[in-house]
C-alpha positions as protocol buffer text, in pm:
chain_id: "A"
residue {
  index: 1
  type: MET
  ca { x: -2368 y: 4085 z: 384 }
}
residue {
  index: 2
  type: ARG
  ca { x: -2309 y: 3976 z: 28 }
}
residue {
  index: 3
  type: ILE
  ca { x: -1949 y: 3880 z: 109 }
}
residue {
  index: 4
  type: THR
  ca { x: -2068 y: 3687 z: 416 }
}
residue {
  index: 5
  type: ARG
  ca { x: -2316 y: 3489 z: 206 }
}
residue {
  index: 6
  type: MET
  ca { x: -2049 y: 3413 z: -52 }
}
residue {
  index: 7
  type: LEU
  ca { x: -1807 y: 3290 z: 214 }
}
residue {
  index: 8
  type: GLY
  ca { x: -2075 y: 3073 z: 373 }
}
residue {
  index: 9
  type: ALA
  ca { x: -2165 y: 2911 z: 41 }
}
residue {
  index: 10
  type: ALA
  ca { x: -1799 y: 2850 z: -41 }
}
residue {
  index: 11
  type: LEU
  ca { x: -1729 y: 2688 z: 297 }
}
residue {
  index: 12
  type: LEU
  ca { x: -2031 y: 2461 z: 251 }
}
residue {
  index: 13
  type: ALA
  ca { x: -1904 y: 2357 z: -92 }
}
residue {
  index: 14
  type: LEU
  ca { x: -1558 y: 2291 z: 49 }
}
residue {
  index: 15
  type: GLY
  ca { x: -1704 y: 2074 z: 322 }
}
residue {
  index: 16
  type: LEU
  ca { x: -1897 y: 1866 z: 69 }
}
residue {
  index: 17
  type: ALA
  ca { x: -1589 y: 1828 z: -150 }
}
residue {
  index: 18
  type: ALA
  ca { x: -1360 y: 1735 z: 138 }
}
residue {
  index: 19
  type: GLY
  ca { x: -1595 y: 1465 z: 264 }
}
residue {
  index: 20
  type: PRO
  ca { x: -1500 y: 1201 z: 2 }
}
residue {
  index: 21
  type: ALA
  ca { x: -1132 y: 1290 z: 37 }
}
residue {
  index: 22
  type: ALA
  ca { x: -1143 y: 1236 z: 411 }
}
residue {
  index: 23
  type: ALA
  ca { x: -1318 y: 906 z: 359 }
}
residue {
  index: 24
  type: ASP
  ca { x: -1050 y: 793 z: 112 }
}
residue {
  index: 25
  type: SER
  ca { x: -774 y: 854 z: 367 }
}
residue {
  index: 26
  type: SER
  ca { x: -924 y: 620 z: 625 }
}
residue {
  index: 27
  type: PRO
  ca { x: -757 y: 281 z: 677 }
}
residue {
  index: 28
  type: SER
  ca { x: -877 y: 5 z: 447 }
}
residue {
  index: 29
  type: PRO
  ca { x: -1113 y: -244 z: 612 }
}
residue {
  index: 30
  type: SER
  ca { x: -960 y: -569 z: 731 }
}
residue {
  index: 31
  type: ALA
  ca { x: -1093 y: -903 z: 624 }
}
residue {
  index: 32
  type: SER
  ca { x: -1227 y: -1117 z: 904 }
}
residue {
  index: 33
  type: ALA
  ca { x: -1050 y: -1440 z: 986 }
}
residue {
  index: 34
  type: ASP
  ca { x: -1238 y: -1747 z: 871 }
}
residue {
  index: 35
  type: GLY
  ca { x: -1190 y: -2109 z: 790 }
}
residue {
  index: 36
  type: ASP
  ca { x: -1063 y: -2027 z: 440 }
}
residue {
  index: 37
  type: ALA
  ca { x: -733 y: -1884 z: 567 }
}
residue {
  index: 38
  type: PRO
  ca { x: -436 y: -2059 z: 401 }
}
residue {
  index: 39
  type: THR
  ca { x: -256 y: -2315 z: 617 }
}
residue {
  index: 40
  type: ARG
  ca { x: 51 y: -2372 z: 400 }
}
residue {
  index: 41
  type: ALA
  ca { x: 320 y: -2167 z: 229 }
}
residue {
  index: 42
  type: GLY
  ca { x: 491 y: -2196 z: -107 }
}
residue {
  index: 43
  type: SER
  ca { x: 855 y: -2289 z: -153 }
}
residue {
  index: 44
  type: SER
  ca { x: 936 y: -2036 z: -429 }
}
residue {
  index: 45
  type: PHE
  ca { x: 802 y: -1725 z: -601 }
}
residue {
  index: 46
  type: ARG
  ca { x: 610 y: -1939 z: -851 }
}
residue {
  index: 47
  type: THR
  ca { x: 438 y: -2143 z: -580 }
}
residue {
  index: 48
  type: ALA
  ca { x: 377 y: -1859 z: -329 }
}
residue {
  index: 49
  type: THR
  ca { x: 49 y: -1898 z: -142 }
}
residue {
  index: 50
  type: GLU
  ca { x: -193 y: -1614 z: -219 }
}
residue {
  index: 51
  type: ILE
  ca { x: -346 y: -1426 z: 74 }
}
residue {
  index: 52
  type: GLU
  ca { x: -571 y: -1121 z: 95 }
}
residue {
  index: 53
  type: GLN
  ca { x: -499 y: -806 z: 289 }
}
residue {
  index: 54
  type: GLY
  ca { x: -631 y: -837 z: 643 }
}
residue {
  index: 55
  type: GLN
  ca { x: -616 y: -1217 z: 628 }
}
residue {
  index: 56
  type: SER
  ca { x: -384 y: -1420 z: 853 }
}
residue {
  index: 57
  type: ALA
  ca { x: -214 y: -1724 z: 705 }
}
residue {
  index: 58
  type: THR
  ca { x: -31 y: -2004 z: 883 }
}
residue {
  index: 59
  type: ALA
  ca { x: 217 y: -2266 z: 772 }
}
residue {
  index: 60
  type: SER
  ca { x: 437 y: -2538 z: 917 }
}
residue {
  index: 61
  type: GLY
  ca { x: 791 y: -2606 z: 806 }
}
residue {
  index: 62
  type: SER
  ca { x: 1145 y: -2668 z: 915 }
}
residue {
  index: 63
  type: THR
  ca { x: 1432 y: -2436 z: 994 }
}
residue {
  index: 64
  type: GLY
  ca { x: 1617 y: -2385 z: 669 }
}
residue {
  index: 65
  type: ASP
  ca { x: 1302 y: -2381 z: 455 }
}
residue {
  index: 66
  type: TYR
  ca { x: 1202 y: -2079 z: 247 }
}
residue {
  index: 67
  type: LEU
  ca { x: 834 y: -1993 z: 301 }
}
residue {
  index: 68
  type: TYR
  ca { x: 657 y: -1775 z: 42 }
}
residue {
  index: 69
  type: TRP
  ca { x: 324 y: -1589 z: 36 }
}
residue {
  index: 70
  type: SER
  ca { x: 186 y: -1323 z: -198 }
}
residue {
  index: 71
  type: PHE
  ca { x: -75 y: -1046 z: -162 }
}
residue {
  index: 72
  type: PRO
  ca { x: -208 y: -760 z: -379 }
}
residue {
  index: 73
  type: ALA
  ca { x: -140 y: -391 z: -311 }
}
residue {
  index: 74
  type: ASP
  ca { x: -282 y: -97 z: -506 }
}
residue {
  index: 75
  type: THR
  ca { x: -194 y: 266 z: -565 }
}
residue {
  index: 76
  type: GLY
  ca { x: -205 y: 487 z: -256 }
}
residue {
  index: 77
  type: GLN
  ca { x: -172 y: 199 z: -9 }
}
residue {
  index: 78
  type: ARG
  ca { x: 111 y: 167 z: 242 }
}
residue {
  index: 79
  type: PRO
  ca { x: 139 y: -207 z: 321 }
}
residue {
  index: 80
  type: THR
  ca { x: 250 y: -344 z: 655 }
}
residue {
  index: 81
  type: VAL
  ca { x: 348 y: -710 z: 680 }
}
residue {
  index: 82
  type: ARG
  ca { x: 401 y: -903 z: 1002 }
}
residue {
  index: 83
  type: ALA
  ca { x: 524 y: -1253 z: 1077 }
}
residue {
  index: 84
  type: THR
  ca { x: 541 y: -1458 z: 1396 }
}
residue {
  index: 85
  type: VAL
  ca { x: 755 y: -1772 z: 1406 }
}
residue {
  index: 86
  type: LYS
  ca { x: 693 y: -2027 z: 1683 }
}
residue {
  index: 87
  type: LEU
  ca { x: 1017 y: -2205 z: 1763 }
}
residue {
  index: 88
  type: PRO
  ca { x: 1080 y: -2553 z: 1905 }
}
residue {
  index: 89
  type: ALA
  ca { x: 1112 y: -2598 z: 2279 }
}
residue {
  index: 90
  type: THR
  ca { x: 1488 y: -2654 z: 2260 }
}
residue {
  index: 91
  type: HIS
  ca { x: 1708 y: -2455 z: 2023 }
}
residue {
  index: 92
  type: GLY
  ca { x: 2007 y: -2226 z: 2014 }
}
residue {
  index: 93
  type: SER
  ca { x: 2022 y: -1864 z: 1901 }
}
residue {
  index: 94
  type: GLU
  ca { x: 1846 y: -1814 z: 1564 }
}
residue {
  index: 95
  type: THR
  ca { x: 1815 y: -1513 z: 1332 }
}
residue {
  index: 96
  type: TRP
  ca { x: 1502 y: -1491 z: 1116 }
}
residue {
  index: 97
  type: GLN
  ca { x: 1433 y: -1252 z: 828 }
}
residue {
  index: 98
  type: LEU
  ca { x: 1118 y: -1135 z: 647 }
}
residue {
  index: 99
  type: ASP
  ca { x: 1180 y: -1003 z: 294 }
}
residue {
  index: 100
  type: VAL
  ca { x: 926 y: -831 z: 66 }
}
residue {
  index: 101
  type: TYR
  ca { x: 948 y: -831 z: -314 }
}
residue {
  index: 102
  type: ASP
  ca { x: 732 y: -660 z: -576 }
}
residue {
  index: 103
  type: GLY
  ca { x: 583 y: -812 z: -890 }
}
residue {
  index: 104
  type: LEU
  ca { x: 919 y: -781 z: -1069 }
}
residue {
  index: 105
  type: ARG
  ca { x: 1084 y: -964 z: -779 }
}
residue {
  index: 106
  type: ARG
  ca { x: 1272 y: -654 z: -672 }
}
residue {
  index: 107
  type: ARG
  ca { x: 1342 y: -651 z: -300 }
}
residue {
  index: 108
  type: GLN
  ca { x: 1158 y: -361 z: -136 }
}
residue {
  index: 109
  type: ALA
  ca { x: 1309 y: -161 z: 147 }
}
residue {
  index: 110
  type: CYS
  ca { x: 1119 y: -115 z: 473 }
}
residue {
  index: 111
  type: GLN
  ca { x: 1045 y: 236 z: 599 }
}
residue {
  index: 112
  type: TYR
  ca { x: 1059 y: 98 z: 950 }
}
residue {
  index: 113
  type: GLY
  ca { x: 1003 y: -223 z: 1138 }
}
residue {
  index: 114
  type: ALA
  ca { x: 1224 y: -512 z: 1247 }
}
residue {
  index: 115
  type: GLN
  ca { x: 1243 y: -736 z: 943 }
}
residue {
  index: 116
  type: THR
  ca { x: 1543 y: -923 z: 1090 }
}
residue {
  index: 117
  type: ARG
  ca { x: 1546 y: -1042 z: 1448 }
}
residue {
  index: 118
  type: THR
  ca { x: 1746 y: -1283 z: 1658 }
}
residue {
  index: 119
  type: ALA
  ca { x: 1567 y: -1522 z: 1894 }
}
residue {
  index: 120
  type: ALA
  ca { x: 1768 y: -1601 z: 2204 }
}
residue {
  index: 121
  type: GLN
  ca { x: 1836 y: -1959 z: 2305 }
}
residue {
  index: 122
  type: GLY
  ca { x: 1514 y: -2126 z: 2422 }
}
residue {
  index: 123
  type: ALA
  ca { x: 1287 y: -1837 z: 2310 }
}
residue {
  index: 124
  type: ALA
  ca { x: 934 y: -1951 z: 2229 }
}
residue {
  index: 125
  type: SER
  ca { x: 884 y: -1725 z: 1926 }
}
residue {
  index: 126
  type: VAL
  ca { x: 1018 y: -1433 z: 1724 }
}
residue {
  index: 127
  type: GLU
  ca { x: 816 y: -1150 z: 1568 }
}
residue {
  index: 128
  type: LEU
  ca { x: 906 y: -961 z: 1250 }
}
residue {
  index: 129
  type: ALA
  ca { x: 750 y: -659 z: 1078 }
}
residue {
  index: 130
  type: CYS
  ca { x: 805 y: -441 z: 772 }
}
residue {
  index: 131
  type: VAL
  ca { x: 625 y: -119 z: 676 }
}
residue {
  index: 132
  type: LEU
  ca { x: 673 y: -55 z: 305 }
}
residue {
  index: 133
  type: ARG
  ca { x: 675 y: 275 z: 124 }
}
residue {
  index: 134
  type: THR
  ca { x: 348 y: 394 z: -27 }
}
residue {
  index: 135
  type: VAL
  ca { x: 258 y: 223 z: -354 }
}
residue {
  index: 136
  type: ARG
  ca { x: 285 y: 469 z: -645 }
}
residue {
  index: 137
  type: GLY
  ca { x: 80 y: 474 z: -962 }
}
residue {
  index: 138
  type: TRP
  ca { x: 385 y: 523 z: -1183 }
}
residue {
  index: 139
  type: SER
  ca { x: 763 y: 537 z: -1158 }
}
residue {
  index: 140
  type: GLU
  ca { x: 1074 y: 586 z: -1368 }
}
residue {
  index: 141
  type: PRO
  ca { x: 1206 y: 262 z: -1523 }
}
residue {
  index: 142
  type: TRP
  ca { x: 1533 y: 287 z: -1331 }
}
residue {
  index: 143
  type: ALA
  ca { x: 1367 y: 341 z: -991 }
}
residue {
  index: 144
  type: ASP
  ca { x: 1263 y: 69 z: -747 }
}
residue {
  index: 145
  type: ASP
  ca { x: 952 y: 248 z: -618 }
}
residue {
  index: 146
  type: PRO
  ca { x: 664 y: 23 z: -503 }
}
residue {
  index: 147
  type: LEU
  ca { x: 411 y: -15 z: -785 }
}
residue {
  index: 148
  type: PRO
  ca { x: 60 y: -166 z: -789 }
}
residue {
  index: 149
  type: GLY
  ca { x: 41 y: -540 z: -830 }
}
residue {
  index: 150
  type: THR
  ca { x: 154 y: -854 z: -650 }
}
residue {
  index: 151
  type: TYR
  ca { x: 390 y: -847 z: -352 }
}
residue {
  index: 152
  type: TYR
  ca { x: 577 y: -1150 z: -223 }
}
residue {
  index: 153
  type: LEU
  ca { x: 672 y: -1235 z: 135 }
}
residue {
  index: 154
  type: ARG
  ca { x: 969 y: -1461 z: 200 }
}
residue {
  index: 155
  type: LEU
  ca { x: 1035 y: -1589 z: 552 }
}
residue {
  index: 156
  type: THR
  ca { x: 1346 y: -1786 z: 641 }
}
residue {
  index: 157
  type: VAL
  ca { x: 1615 y: -1831 z: 901 }
}
residue {
  index: 158
  type: VAL
  ca { x: 1948 y: -1671 z: 806 }
}
residue {
  index: 159
  type: ASP
  ca { x: 2168 y: -1774 z: 1097 }
}
residue {
  index: 160
  type: LEU
  ca { x: 2150 y: -2074 z: 1330 }
}
residue {
  index: 161
  type: ALA
  ca { x: 2357 y: -2355 z: 1472 }
}
residue {
  index: 162
  type: ALA
  ca { x: 2404 y: -2662 z: 1252 }
}
residue {
  index: 163
  type: ALA
  ca { x: 2237 y: -2880 z: 1518 }
}
residue {
  index: 164
  type: ASP
  ca { x: 1914 y: -2677 z: 1488 }
}
residue {
  index: 165
  type: LEU
  ca { x: 1881 y: -2718 z: 1112 }
}
residue {
  index: 166
  type: GLY
  ca { x: 1564 y: -2903 z: 1013 }
}
residue {
  index: 167
  type: GLN
  ca { x: 1377 y: -2858 z: 1341 }
}
residue {
  index: 168
  type: PRO
  ca { x: 998 y: -2808 z: 1305 }
}
residue {
  index: 169
  type: VAL
  ca { x: 860 y: -2454 z: 1325 }
}
residue {
  index: 170
  type: SER
  ca { x: 527 y: -2287 z: 1254 }
}
residue {
  index: 171
  type: ALA
  ca { x: 468 y: -1938 z: 1115 }
}
residue {
  index: 172
  type: GLU
  ca { x: 182 y: -1690 z: 1092 }
}
residue {
  index: 173
  type: VAL
  ca { x: 187 y: -1395 z: 852 }
}
residue {
  index: 174
  type: ARG
  ca { x: -50 y: -1106 z: 785 }
}
residue {
  index: 175
  type: ALA
  ca { x: -56 y: -812 z: 543 }
}
residue {
  index: 176
  type: ASP
  ca { x: -251 y: -490 z: 602 }
}
residue {
  index: 177
  type: SER
  ca { x: -252 y: -149 z: 436 }
}
residue {
  index: 178
  type: LYS
  ca { x: -326 y: 212 z: 521 }
}
residue {
  index: 179
  type: ASP
  ca { x: -477 y: 422 z: 244 }
}
residue {
  index: 180
  type: ILE
  ca { x: -260 y: 731 z: 203 }
}
residue {
  index: 181
  type: GLY
  ca { x: -463 y: 881 z: -85 }
}
residue {
  index: 182
  type: GLY
  ca { x: -368 y: 1186 z: -288 }
}
residue {
  index: 183
  type: ALA
  ca { x: -73 y: 1276 z: -66 }
}
residue {
  index: 184
  type: ALA
  ca { x: 126 y: 1015 z: -257 }
}
residue {
  index: 185
  type: ALA
  ca { x: -32 y: 1067 z: -601 }
}
residue {
  index: 186
  type: VAL
  ca { x: 185 y: 1105 z: -912 }
}
residue {
  index: 187
  type: ASP
  ca { x: 103 y: 1219 z: -1264 }
}
residue {
  index: 188
  type: GLY
  ca { x: 112 y: 884 z: -1436 }
}
residue {
  index: 189
  type: THR
  ca { x: -22 y: 531 z: -1438 }
}
residue {
  index: 190
  type: LEU
  ca { x: 89 y: 183 z: -1536 }
}
residue {
  index: 191
  type: GLY
  ca { x: -69 y: 12 z: -1833 }
}
residue {
  index: 192
  type: LYS
  ca { x: -116 y: -300 z: -1617 }
}
residue {
  index: 193
  type: PRO
  ca { x: -41 y: -379 z: -1252 }
}
residue {
  index: 194
  type: LEU
  ca { x: 269 y: -590 z: -1190 }
}
residue {
  index: 195
  type: VAL
  ca { x: 104 y: -930 z: -1154 }
}
residue {
  index: 196
  type: PRO
  ca { x: 349 y: -1178 z: -1310 }
}
residue {
  index: 197
  type: GLY
  ca { x: 345 y: -1553 z: -1314 }
}
residue {
  index: 198
  type: ILE
  ca { x: 155 y: -1841 z: -1465 }
}
residue {
  index: 199
  type: ALA
  ca { x: -187 y: -1941 z: -1337 }
}
residue {
  index: 200
  type: ALA
  ca { x: -319 y: -2289 z: -1408 }
}
residue {
  index: 201
  type: LYS
  ca { x: -685 y: -2273 z: -1508 }
}
residue {
  index: 202
  type: SER
  ca { x: -927 y: -2536 z: -1625 }
}
residue {
  index: 203
  type: ALA
  ca { x: -918 y: -2588 z: -2000 }
}
residue {
  index: 204
  type: GLY
  ca { x: -1289 y: -2668 z: -2006 }
}
residue {
  index: 205
  type: GLN
  ca { x: -1268 y: -3004 z: -2183 }
}
residue {
  index: 206
  type: GLY
  ca { x: -1441 y: -3179 z: -1895 }
}
residue {
  index: 207
  type: ASP
  ca { x: -1151 y: -3417 z: -1837 }
}
residue {
  index: 208
  type: GLY
  ca { x: -992 y: -3211 z: -1560 }
}
residue {
  index: 209
  type: SER
  ca { x: -703 y: -3098 z: -1777 }
}
residue {
  index: 210
  type: LYS
  ca { x: -556 y: -2754 z: -1719 }
}
residue {
  index: 211
  type: THR
  ca { x: -384 y: -2500 z: -1934 }
}
residue {
  index: 212
  type: ALA
  ca { x: -138 y: -2229 z: -1835 }
}
residue {
  index: 213
  type: VAL
  ca { x: -235 y: -1867 z: -1895 }
}
residue {
  index: 214
  type: LEU
  ca { x: -64 y: -1541 z: -1808 }
}
residue {
  index: 215
  type: SER
  ca { x: -211 y: -1359 z: -1511 }
}
residue {
  index: 216
  type: SER
  ca { x: -361 y: -1025 z: -1614 }
}
residue {
  index: 217
  type: PHE
  ca { x: -545 y: -754 z: -1422 }
}
residue {
  index: 218
  type: GLY
  ca { x: -695 y: -425 z: -1531 }
}
residue {
  index: 219
  type: ARG
  ca { x: -921 y: -146 z: -1412 }
}
residue {
  index: 220
  type: ASP
  ca { x: -1225 y: -376 z: -1436 }
}
residue {
  index: 221
  type: ASP
  ca { x: -1068 y: -606 z: -1179 }
}
residue {
  index: 222
  type: GLY
  ca { x: -1077 y: -349 z: -901 }
}
residue {
  index: 223
  type: TRP
  ca { x: -741 y: -176 z: -946 }
}
residue {
  index: 224
  type: SER
  ca { x: -770 y: 197 z: -889 }
}
residue {
  index: 225
  type: SER
  ca { x: -458 y: 309 z: -1076 }
}
residue {
  index: 226
  type: GLY
  ca { x: -544 y: 607 z: -1293 }
}
residue {
  index: 227
  type: TRP
  ca { x: -534 y: 982 z: -1325 }
}
residue {
  index: 228
  type: TRP
  ca { x: -793 y: 1052 z: -1052 }
}
residue {
  index: 229
  type: SER
  ca { x: -702 y: 1096 z: -685 }
}
residue {
  index: 230
  type: ASP
  ca { x: -825 y: 1310 z: -397 }
}
residue {
  index: 231
  type: ARG
  ca { x: -532 y: 1544 z: -474 }
}
residue {
  index: 232
  type: TRP
  ca { x: -761 y: 1696 z: -740 }
}
residue {
  index: 233
  type: VAL
  ca { x: -1018 y: 1774 z: -469 }
}
residue {
  index: 234
  type: TRP
  ca { x: -766 y: 1962 z: -257 }
}
residue {
  index: 235
  type: THR
  ca { x: -633 y: 2141 z: -565 }
}
residue {
  index: 236
  type: GLY
  ca { x: -989 y: 2260 z: -636 }
}
residue {
  index: 237
  type: ILE
  ca { x: -1028 y: 2370 z: -274 }
}
residue {
  index: 238
  type: GLY
  ca { x: -710 y: 2576 z: -302 }
}
residue {
  index: 239
  type: ALA
  ca { x: -832 y: 2738 z: -623 }
}
residue {
  index: 240
  type: VAL
  ca { x: -1166 y: 2834 z: -463 }
}
residue {
  index: 241
  type: LEU
  ca { x: -993 y: 2982 z: -158 }
}
residue {
  index: 242
  type: ALA
  ca { x: -759 y: 3182 z: -380 }
}
residue {
  index: 243
  type: ALA
  ca { x: -1054 y: 3318 z: -578 }
}
residue {
  index: 244
  type: LEU
  ca { x: -1238 y: 3416 z: -258 }
}
residue {
  index: 245
  type: ALA
  ca { x: -926 y: 3588 z: -126 }
}
residue {
  index: 246
  type: GLY
  ca { x: -900 y: 3788 z: -449 }
}
residue {
  index: 247
  type: ILE
  ca { x: -1266 y: 3891 z: -433 }
}
residue {
  index: 248
  type: GLY
  ca { x: -1237 y: 3989 z: -68 }
}
residue {
  index: 249
  type: GLY
  ca { x: -924 y: 4193 z: -132 }
}
residue {
  index: 250
  type: TYR
  ca { x: -1089 y: 4374 z: -420 }
}
residue {
  index: 251
  type: VAL
  ca { x: -1399 y: 4460 z: -216 }
}
residue {
  index: 252
  type: LEU
  ca { x: -1191 y: 4589 z: 76 }
}
residue {
  index: 253
  type: THR
  ca { x: -960 y: 4806 z: -135 }
}
residue {
  index: 254
  type: ARG
  ca { x: -1191 y: 4957 z: -396 }
}
residue {
  index: 255
  type: GLY
  ca { x: -1353 y: 5198 z: -149 }
}
residue {
  index: 256
  type: SER
  ca { x: -1700 y: 5346 z: -177 }
}
residue {
  index: 257
  type: GLY
  ca { x: -1637 y: 5503 z: -517 }
}
residue {
  index: 258
  type: ARG
  ca { x: -1673 y: 5859 z: -384 }
}
residue {
  index: 259
  type: PRO
  ca { x: -1392 y: 6100 z: -280 }
}
residue {
  index: 260
  type: SER
  ca { x: -1321 y: 6106 z: 91 }
}
residue {
  index: 261
  type: ARG
  ca { x: -1327 y: 6487 z: 100 }
}
residue {
  index: 262
  type: VAL
  ca { x: -1535 y: 6734 z: -99 }
}
residue {
  index: 263
  type: PRO
  ca { x: -1313 y: 6995 z: -266 }
}
residue {
  index: 264
  type: PRO
  ca { x: -1382 y: 7351 z: -153 }
}
residue {
  index: 265
  type: THR
  ca { x: -1604 y: 7557 z: -376 }
}
residue {
  index: 266
  type: VAL
  ca { x: -1456 y: 7863 z: -539 }
}
């Protein structure tokens, strides 16, 4: 009975500990579409239009233009970016490509998804997608692992007939993430997320002038990079189970403490 009570209490504790971990692994909530969604794209990394995860952004341009957006991604998230390009009524075969870069402007590989697609002659639209690797809290300097910070989207046509160059097109992009949690945790953290660039902010003189300051983010700004992850919860669960197994094995093998047979009397 004592062993049964111990097992019951341990299972209850494990359930309470696993609750937050299960909640952390659920997909991140998506932002609802509203009138504040961006309706234009940048023409370079420095002018990339900022969007939030779960927010759709649209832009108009011409074939041959480079369209740029940026969005934030944090440790433990696996971003998925999608783009839909609406093509003119009359056009030849066109190949479009969606590239993703991190805060250091390193091109990130896609785990899966069609980031390059060819639209047949007269097709109304083309859809592109890229599922990135899970963002890590830390990486070796020589590696190109995804790290927390800003990510850039670049959408452009890479192959088309000369007669189709400059035709009007419209694009819609969206970035979402799935929270992977402690399954992708590493023993390390960045000093600061990779959020490069210059942000123009009001200088406060009252004359509308602006001054350039370096973008900077830290733990107080909502970034979760650090030593804690739900991997510690599951490590604790494993330790408790191992301890219970040791106690159970000891109780089962120690016997009653008395000899099984009484020696014959002389």
